[in-house]
């Protein structure tokens, strides 16, 4: 059962190459309320079940700059104890909130009013932050950009170029082929994505989204 929480008002980067600790979920997701959110924030937390194998950290997380990864790349591994099950890697809600805040901070440093959305591997929204003054259209657009980026494991600015060869891609429900979405990957496979909307150009939106991805390596 999903739980919605709205906190009260209070107080391009290149592809990251560093290695840092990023949380993975184990069991039910937990939302850390309060913290640094200095504007109206909407955080949607779902049950992010099925934890990653091993310790609660994994290596470098990056925003894929090229084409979509081969279909064989996956963060799912077979459960050796039960052949009918798989174990998958997910971004924790705390990590998603940190990435979203970093993207929003990057936009505010350039006086841009945007909304940031973070989705999991299945396209479900984990976190949405609407900055002060962000347009009403930006809320849905940010989520759709994130959904599109995680679906094809590629920045949406790259996916826009594919429309020339496959124009019917834009007819897929829930997608938005505009710059501003960046996937979060582990070993080349997508585990989440960040979408940003509201800046004057998709290039700026995507710059802020990638700043959110880079924050996961710090």
PDB file of C-alpha atoms in Angstrom:
ATOM      1  CA  UNK A   1       0.000   0.000   0.000  1.00  0.00           C
ATOM      2  CA  UNK A   2       1.585   3.301  -1.068  1.00  0.00           C
ATOM      3  CA  UNK A   3       1.770   6.166   1.412  1.00  0.00           C
ATOM      4  CA  UNK A   4       1.725   9.848   0.405  1.00  0.00           C
ATOM      5  CA  UNK A   5       3.410  12.478   2.503  1.00  0.00           C
ATOM      6  CA  UNK A   6       3.600  16.195   1.845  1.00  0.00           C
ATOM      7  CA  UNK A   7       6.112  18.003   3.962  1.00  0.00           C
ATOM      8  CA  UNK A   8       5.467  21.591   5.116  1.00  0.00           C
ATOM      9  CA  UNK A   9       7.348  24.530   3.752  1.00  0.00           C
ATOM     10  CA  UNK A  10      10.584  25.190   5.612  1.00  0.00           C
ATOM     11  CA  UNK A  11      13.805  25.840   5.207  1.00  0.00           C
ATOM     12  CA  UNK A  12      25.711  19.349 -16.869  1.00  0.00           C
ATOM     13  CA  UNK A  13      27.453  17.760 -15.056  1.00  0.00           C
ATOM     14  CA  UNK A  14      29.369  15.074 -16.987  1.00  0.00           C
ATOM     15  CA  UNK A  15      28.653  11.477 -16.355  1.00  0.00           C
ATOM     16  CA  UNK A  16      29.890  10.741 -12.856  1.00  0.00           C
ATOM     17  CA  UNK A  17      32.890   8.484 -12.716  1.00  0.00           C
ATOM     18  CA  UNK A  18      33.483   8.251  -8.991  1.00  0.00           C
ATOM     19  CA  UNK A  19      32.439   5.365  -6.816  1.00  0.00           C
ATOM     20  CA  UNK A  20      30.201   5.946  -3.852  1.00  0.00           C
ATOM     21  CA  UNK A  21      27.814   4.243  -1.516  1.00  0.00           C
ATOM     22  CA  UNK A  22      24.215   4.209  -2.624  1.00  0.00           C
ATOM     23  CA  UNK A  23      21.489   2.684  -0.501  1.00  0.00           C
ATOM     24  CA  UNK A  24      19.547  -0.334  -1.662  1.00  0.00           C
ATOM     25  CA  UNK A  25      16.203  -1.308  -0.265  1.00  0.00           C
ATOM     26  CA  UNK A  26      15.622  -4.345   1.893  1.00  0.00           C
ATOM     27  CA  UNK A  27      11.986  -5.051   2.610  1.00  0.00           C
ATOM     28  CA  UNK A  28       9.530  -2.193   2.897  1.00  0.00           C
ATOM     29  CA  UNK A  29      10.703   1.276   1.881  1.00  0.00           C
ATOM     30  CA  UNK A  30      10.996   3.951   4.582  1.00  0.00           C
ATOM     31  CA  UNK A  31      10.638   7.691   3.978  1.00  0.00           C
ATOM     32  CA  UNK A  32      12.792  10.115   5.916  1.00  0.00           C
ATOM     33  CA  UNK A  33      10.663  13.181   6.429  1.00  0.00           C
ATOM     34  CA  UNK A  34      11.988  16.629   7.237  1.00  0.00           C
ATOM     35  CA  UNK A  35      15.640  17.105   6.342  1.00  0.00           C
ATOM     36  CA  UNK A  36      16.689  19.664   3.807  1.00  0.00           C
ATOM     37  CA  UNK A  37      13.454  20.064   1.857  1.00  0.00           C
ATOM     38  CA  UNK A  38      13.064  23.828   1.801  1.00  0.00           C
ATOM     39  CA  UNK A  39      10.014  24.028  -0.378  1.00  0.00           C
ATOM     40  CA  UNK A  40       6.730  22.223  -0.860  1.00  0.00           C
ATOM     41  CA  UNK A  41       7.740  18.651  -1.472  1.00  0.00           C
ATOM     42  CA  UNK A  42       5.650  15.707  -2.416  1.00  0.00           C
ATOM     43  CA  UNK A  43       7.167  12.374  -1.628  1.00  0.00           C
ATOM     44  CA  UNK A  44       5.519   9.235  -2.790  1.00  0.00           C
ATOM     45  CA  UNK A  45       6.792   6.096  -1.167  1.00  0.00           C
ATOM     46  CA  UNK A  46       5.941   2.667  -2.426  1.00  0.00           C
ATOM     47  CA  UNK A  47       6.760  -0.758  -1.167  1.00  0.00           C
ATOM     48  CA  UNK A  48      10.195  -1.227  -2.684  1.00  0.00           C
ATOM     49  CA  UNK A  49      10.497  -4.890  -1.895  1.00  0.00           C
ATOM     50  CA  UNK A  50      13.057  -7.460  -3.036  1.00  0.00           C
ATOM     51  CA  UNK A  51      16.449  -6.246  -1.876  1.00  0.00           C
ATOM     52  CA  UNK A  52      19.768  -6.487  -3.662  1.00  0.00           C
ATOM     53  CA  UNK A  53      22.121  -9.294  -2.835  1.00  0.00           C
ATOM     54  CA  UNK A  54      25.065  -8.617  -0.588  1.00  0.00           C
ATOM     55  CA  UNK A  55      25.846  -5.470   1.370  1.00  0.00           C
ATOM     56  CA  UNK A  56      23.781  -2.313   1.237  1.00  0.00           C
ATOM     57  CA  UNK A  57      26.102  -0.499  -1.149  1.00  0.00           C
ATOM     58  CA  UNK A  58      27.041  -0.893  -4.774  1.00  0.00           C
ATOM     59  CA  UNK A  59      29.576   0.735  -7.024  1.00  0.00           C
ATOM     60  CA  UNK A  60      29.472   3.787  -9.238  1.00  0.00           C
ATOM     61  CA  UNK A  61      26.096   5.010 -10.358  1.00  0.00           C
ATOM     62  CA  UNK A  62      25.958   6.852 -13.648  1.00  0.00           C
ATOM     63  CA  UNK A  63      23.720   8.615 -16.097  1.00  0.00           C
ATOM     64  CA  UNK A  64      24.021   6.660 -19.302  1.00  0.00           C
ATOM     65  CA  UNK A  65      25.025   8.951 -22.146  1.00  0.00           C
ATOM     66  CA  UNK A  66      24.699   6.531 -25.013  1.00  0.00           C
ATOM     67  CA  UNK A  67      22.058   4.249 -26.436  1.00  0.00           C
ATOM     68  CA  UNK A  68      19.963   1.874 -24.416  1.00  0.00           C
ATOM     69  CA  UNK A  69      21.740  -1.043 -22.810  1.00  0.00           C
ATOM     70  CA  UNK A  70      21.300  -4.505 -24.316  1.00  0.00           C
ATOM     71  CA  UNK A  71      18.250  -6.342 -23.081  1.00  0.00           C
ATOM     72  CA  UNK A  72      20.514  -8.905 -21.414  1.00  0.00           C
ATOM     73  CA  UNK A  73      21.674  -6.309 -18.895  1.00  0.00           C
ATOM     74  CA  UNK A  74      19.637  -6.576 -15.753  1.00  0.00           C
ATOM     75  CA  UNK A  75      19.909  -6.004 -12.030  1.00  0.00           C
ATOM     76  CA  UNK A  76      17.834  -9.129 -11.424  1.00  0.00           C
ATOM     77  CA  UNK A  77      19.590 -12.276 -10.250  1.00  0.00           C
ATOM     78  CA  UNK A  78      18.216 -15.741  -9.684  1.00  0.00           C
ATOM     79  CA  UNK A  79      17.433 -16.773  -6.144  1.00  0.00           C
ATOM     80  CA  UNK A  80      19.553 -19.875  -5.672  1.00  0.00           C
ATOM     81  CA  UNK A  81      17.215 -21.096  -2.938  1.00  0.00           C
ATOM     82  CA  UNK A  82      14.110 -20.948  -5.125  1.00  0.00           C
ATOM     83  CA  UNK A  83      14.224 -21.209  -8.900  1.00  0.00           C
ATOM     84  CA  UNK A  84      10.856 -19.468  -9.186  1.00  0.00           C
ATOM     85  CA  UNK A  85      12.145 -16.215  -7.671  1.00  0.00           C
ATOM     86  CA  UNK A  86      14.520 -13.408  -8.582  1.00  0.00           C
ATOM     87  CA  UNK A  87      16.232 -10.790  -6.458  1.00  0.00           C
ATOM     88  CA  UNK A  88      16.539  -7.251  -7.813  1.00  0.00           C
ATOM     89  CA  UNK A  89      18.417  -4.059  -6.979  1.00  0.00           C
ATOM     90  CA  UNK A  90      16.441  -0.931  -6.112  1.00  0.00           C
ATOM     91  CA  UNK A  91      17.265   2.629  -5.102  1.00  0.00           C
ATOM     92  CA  UNK A  92      16.173   3.380  -1.538  1.00  0.00           C
ATOM     93  CA  UNK A  93      13.719   6.183  -0.903  1.00  0.00           C
ATOM     94  CA  UNK A  94      16.372   8.057   1.118  1.00  0.00           C
ATOM     95  CA  UNK A  95      18.793   7.903  -1.825  1.00  0.00           C
ATOM     96  CA  UNK A  96      16.046   8.974  -4.230  1.00  0.00           C
ATOM     97  CA  UNK A  97      15.194  11.948  -2.007  1.00  0.00           C
ATOM     98  CA  UNK A  98      18.857  12.973  -1.857  1.00  0.00           C
ATOM     99  CA  UNK A  99      19.178  12.799  -5.644  1.00  0.00           C
ATOM    100  CA  UNK A 100      15.986  14.796  -6.157  1.00  0.00           C
ATOM    101  CA  UNK A 101      17.113  17.483  -3.740  1.00  0.00           C
ATOM    102  CA  UNK A 102      20.489  17.744  -5.491  1.00  0.00           C
ATOM    103  CA  UNK A 103      18.774  18.198  -8.854  1.00  0.00           C
ATOM    104  CA  UNK A 104      16.475  20.865  -7.442  1.00  0.00           C
ATOM    105  CA  UNK A 105      19.396  22.654  -5.785  1.00  0.00           C
ATOM    106  CA  UNK A 106      21.276  22.683  -9.106  1.00  0.00           C
ATOM    107  CA  UNK A 107      18.271  24.305 -10.794  1.00  0.00           C
ATOM    108  CA  UNK A 108      17.847  26.900  -8.073  1.00  0.00           C
ATOM    109  CA  UNK A 109      21.495  27.905  -8.332  1.00  0.00           C
ATOM    110  CA  UNK A 110      20.679  28.939 -11.896  1.00  0.00           C
ATOM    111  CA  UNK A 111      17.392  30.590 -10.885  1.00  0.00           C
ATOM    112  CA  UNK A 112      15.311  27.966 -12.647  1.00  0.00           C
ATOM    113  CA  UNK A 113      11.914  26.911 -11.316  1.00  0.00           C
ATOM    114  CA  UNK A 114      11.514  23.204 -11.898  1.00  0.00           C
ATOM    115  CA  UNK A 115       9.944  20.008 -10.657  1.00  0.00           C
ATOM    116  CA  UNK A 116      12.046  16.881 -10.101  1.00  0.00           C
ATOM    117  CA  UNK A 117      10.762  13.305 -10.147  1.00  0.00           C
ATOM    118  CA  UNK A 118      12.587  10.073  -9.350  1.00  0.00           C
ATOM    119  CA  UNK A 119      11.163   6.726 -10.481  1.00  0.00           C
ATOM    120  CA  UNK A 120      12.252   3.169  -9.743  1.00  0.00           C
ATOM    121  CA  UNK A 121      13.162   0.490 -12.281  1.00  0.00           C
ATOM    122  CA  UNK A 122       9.493  -0.244 -12.885  1.00  0.00           C
ATOM    123  CA  UNK A 123       8.642   3.403 -13.532  1.00  0.00           C
ATOM    124  CA  UNK A 124       6.885   3.899 -10.194  1.00  0.00           C
ATOM    125  CA  UNK A 125       7.371   7.339  -8.672  1.00  0.00           C
ATOM    126  CA  UNK A 126       9.515   7.348  -5.530  1.00  0.00           C
ATOM    127  CA  UNK A 127       9.949  11.089  -4.978  1.00  0.00           C
ATOM    128  CA  UNK A 128       8.612  14.279  -6.530  1.00  0.00           C
ATOM    129  CA  UNK A 129       9.858  17.734  -5.501  1.00  0.00           C
ATOM    130  CA  UNK A 130       8.122  20.785  -6.895  1.00  0.00           C
ATOM    131  CA  UNK A 131      10.266  23.885  -6.555  1.00  0.00           C
ATOM    132  CA  UNK A 132       8.815  27.250  -5.620  1.00  0.00           C
ATOM    133  CA  UNK A 133       7.189  28.799  -8.655  1.00  0.00           C
ATOM    134  CA  UNK A 134       7.410  25.712 -10.875  1.00  0.00           C
ATOM    135  CA  UNK A 135       4.677  25.592 -13.499  1.00  0.00           C
ATOM    136  CA  UNK A 136       1.744  23.204 -13.099  1.00  0.00           C
ATOM    137  CA  UNK A 137       2.717  21.311 -16.238  1.00  0.00           C
ATOM    138  CA  UNK A 138       6.143  20.485 -14.841  1.00  0.00           C
ATOM    139  CA  UNK A 139       4.848  17.960 -12.293  1.00  0.00           C
ATOM    140  CA  UNK A 140       3.564  15.446 -14.837  1.00  0.00           C
ATOM    141  CA  UNK A 141       6.309  16.194 -17.368  1.00  0.00           C
ATOM    142  CA  UNK A 142       9.104  15.429 -14.896  1.00  0.00           C
ATOM    143  CA  UNK A 143       7.612  12.040 -14.035  1.00  0.00           C
ATOM    144  CA  UNK A 144       7.125  11.153 -17.705  1.00  0.00           C
ATOM    145  CA  UNK A 145      10.709  12.077 -18.569  1.00  0.00           C
ATOM    146  CA  UNK A 146      11.994   9.887 -15.754  1.00  0.00           C
ATOM    147  CA  UNK A 147       9.724   7.045 -16.875  1.00  0.00           C
ATOM    148  CA  UNK A 148      10.991   7.354 -20.452  1.00  0.00           C
ATOM    149  CA  UNK A 149      14.656   7.400 -19.400  1.00  0.00           C
ATOM    150  CA  UNK A 150      14.378   4.286 -17.224  1.00  0.00           C
ATOM    151  CA  UNK A 151      12.353   2.436 -19.867  1.00  0.00           C
ATOM    152  CA  UNK A 152      15.086   2.765 -22.528  1.00  0.00           C
ATOM    153  CA  UNK A 153      18.074   3.187 -20.191  1.00  0.00           C
ATOM    154  CA  UNK A 154      19.155   6.367 -21.949  1.00  0.00           C
ATOM    155  CA  UNK A 155      18.930  10.139 -21.461  1.00  0.00           C
ATOM    156  CA  UNK A 156      15.775  11.473 -23.053  1.00  0.00           C
ATOM    157  CA  UNK A 157      17.814  13.904 -25.160  1.00  0.00           C
ATOM    158  CA  UNK A 158      19.292  10.840 -26.891  1.00  0.00           C
ATOM    159  CA  UNK A 159      15.905   9.215 -27.248  1.00  0.00           C
ATOM    160  CA  UNK A 160      14.506  12.292 -29.004  1.00  0.00           C
ATOM    161  CA  UNK A 161      16.895  11.566 -31.886  1.00  0.00           C
ATOM    162  CA  UNK A 162      15.354   8.128 -32.380  1.00  0.00           C
ATOM    163  CA  UNK A 163      11.981   9.589 -33.233  1.00  0.00           C
ATOM    164  CA  UNK A 164      13.218  10.380 -36.740  1.00  0.00           C
ATOM    165  CA  UNK A 165      13.534   6.642 -37.417  1.00  0.00           C
ATOM    166  CA  UNK A 166      10.721   5.451 -35.130  1.00  0.00           C
ATOM    167  CA  UNK A 167       8.181   8.261 -34.744  1.00  0.00           C
ATOM    168  CA  UNK A 168       5.560   6.001 -33.179  1.00  0.00           C
ATOM    169  CA  UNK A 169       7.666   5.718 -30.005  1.00  0.00           C
ATOM    170  CA  UNK A 170       6.037   8.901 -28.782  1.00  0.00           C
ATOM    171  CA  UNK A 171       2.658   7.151 -28.821  1.00  0.00           C
ATOM    172  CA  UNK A 172       3.626   4.808 -25.981  1.00  0.00           C
ATOM    173  CA  UNK A 173       1.543   5.784 -22.928  1.00  0.00           C
ATOM    174  CA  UNK A 174       3.363   7.546 -20.109  1.00  0.00           C
ATOM    175  CA  UNK A 175       6.378   8.605 -22.161  1.00  0.00           C
ATOM    176  CA  UNK A 176       7.682  12.060 -23.013  1.00  0.00           C
ATOM    177  CA  UNK A 177      10.450  12.440 -25.566  1.00  0.00           C
ATOM    178  CA  UNK A 178      11.927  15.751 -24.448  1.00  0.00           C
ATOM    179  CA  UNK A 179      15.317  16.404 -22.859  1.00  0.00           C
ATOM    180  CA  UNK A 180      15.352  16.245 -19.084  1.00  0.00           C
ATOM    181  CA  UNK A 181      15.413  12.567 -18.120  1.00  0.00           C
ATOM    182  CA  UNK A 182      18.519  10.665 -16.999  1.00  0.00           C
ATOM    183  CA  UNK A 183      18.765   7.004 -15.967  1.00  0.00           C
ATOM    184  CA  UNK A 184      20.513   5.804 -12.825  1.00  0.00           C
ATOM    185  CA  UNK A 185      22.481   2.687 -13.674  1.00  0.00           C
ATOM    186  CA  UNK A 186      24.461   0.015 -11.866  1.00  0.00           C
ATOM    187  CA  UNK A 187      26.875  -2.006 -13.988  1.00  0.00           C
ATOM    188  CA  UNK A 188      25.129  -0.694 -17.080  1.00  0.00           C
ATOM    189  CA  UNK A 189      21.630  -1.702 -16.000  1.00  0.00           C
ATOM    190  CA  UNK A 190      18.963   0.821 -14.979  1.00  0.00           C
ATOM    191  CA  UNK A 191      17.760   0.861 -11.367  1.00  0.00           C
ATOM    192  CA  UNK A 192      15.989   4.258 -11.401  1.00  0.00           C
ATOM    193  CA  UNK A 193      15.780   7.531 -13.325  1.00  0.00           C
ATOM    194  CA  UNK A 194      15.492  11.248 -12.626  1.00  0.00           C
ATOM    195  CA  UNK A 195      13.286  13.595 -14.610  1.00  0.00           C
ATOM    196  CA  UNK A 196      13.322  17.394 -14.495  1.00  0.00           C
ATOM    197  CA  UNK A 197      10.856  19.801 -16.119  1.00  0.00           C
ATOM    198  CA  UNK A 198      10.244  23.523 -16.049  1.00  0.00           C
ATOM    199  CA  UNK A 199      13.484  25.085 -17.305  1.00  0.00           C
ATOM    200  CA  UNK A 200      13.456  26.994 -20.621  1.00  0.00           C
ATOM    201  CA  UNK A 201      15.092  24.075 -22.453  1.00  0.00           C
ATOM    202  CA  UNK A 202      15.390  20.318 -22.250  1.00  0.00           C
ATOM    203  CA  UNK A 203      19.148  20.748 -22.218  1.00  0.00           C
ATOM    204  CA  UNK A 204      18.955  22.616 -18.922  1.00  0.00           C
ATOM    205  CA  UNK A 205      16.443  20.173 -17.478  1.00  0.00           C
ATOM    206  CA  UNK A 206      18.761  17.277 -18.291  1.00  0.00           C
ATOM    207  CA  UNK A 207      21.758  19.068 -16.839  1.00  0.00           C
ATOM    208  CA  UNK A 208      19.922  19.290 -13.519  1.00  0.00           C
ATOM    209  CA  UNK A 209      18.785  15.658 -13.732  1.00  0.00           C
ATOM    210  CA  UNK A 210      22.378  14.528 -14.204  1.00  0.00           C
ATOM    211  CA  UNK A 211      23.395  16.621 -11.199  1.00  0.00           C
ATOM    212  CA  UNK A 212      20.969  14.485  -9.216  1.00  0.00           C
ATOM    213  CA  UNK A 213      22.545  11.301 -10.535  1.00  0.00           C
ATOM    214  CA  UNK A 214      26.014  12.607  -9.667  1.00  0.00           C
ATOM    215  CA  UNK A 215      24.908  13.245  -6.069  1.00  0.00           C
ATOM    216  CA  UNK A 216      24.448   9.510  -5.588  1.00  0.00           C
ATOM    217  CA  UNK A 217      28.213   9.049  -5.879  1.00  0.00           C
ATOM    218  CA  UNK A 218      29.025  11.474  -3.081  1.00  0.00           C
TER     219      UNK A 218
END
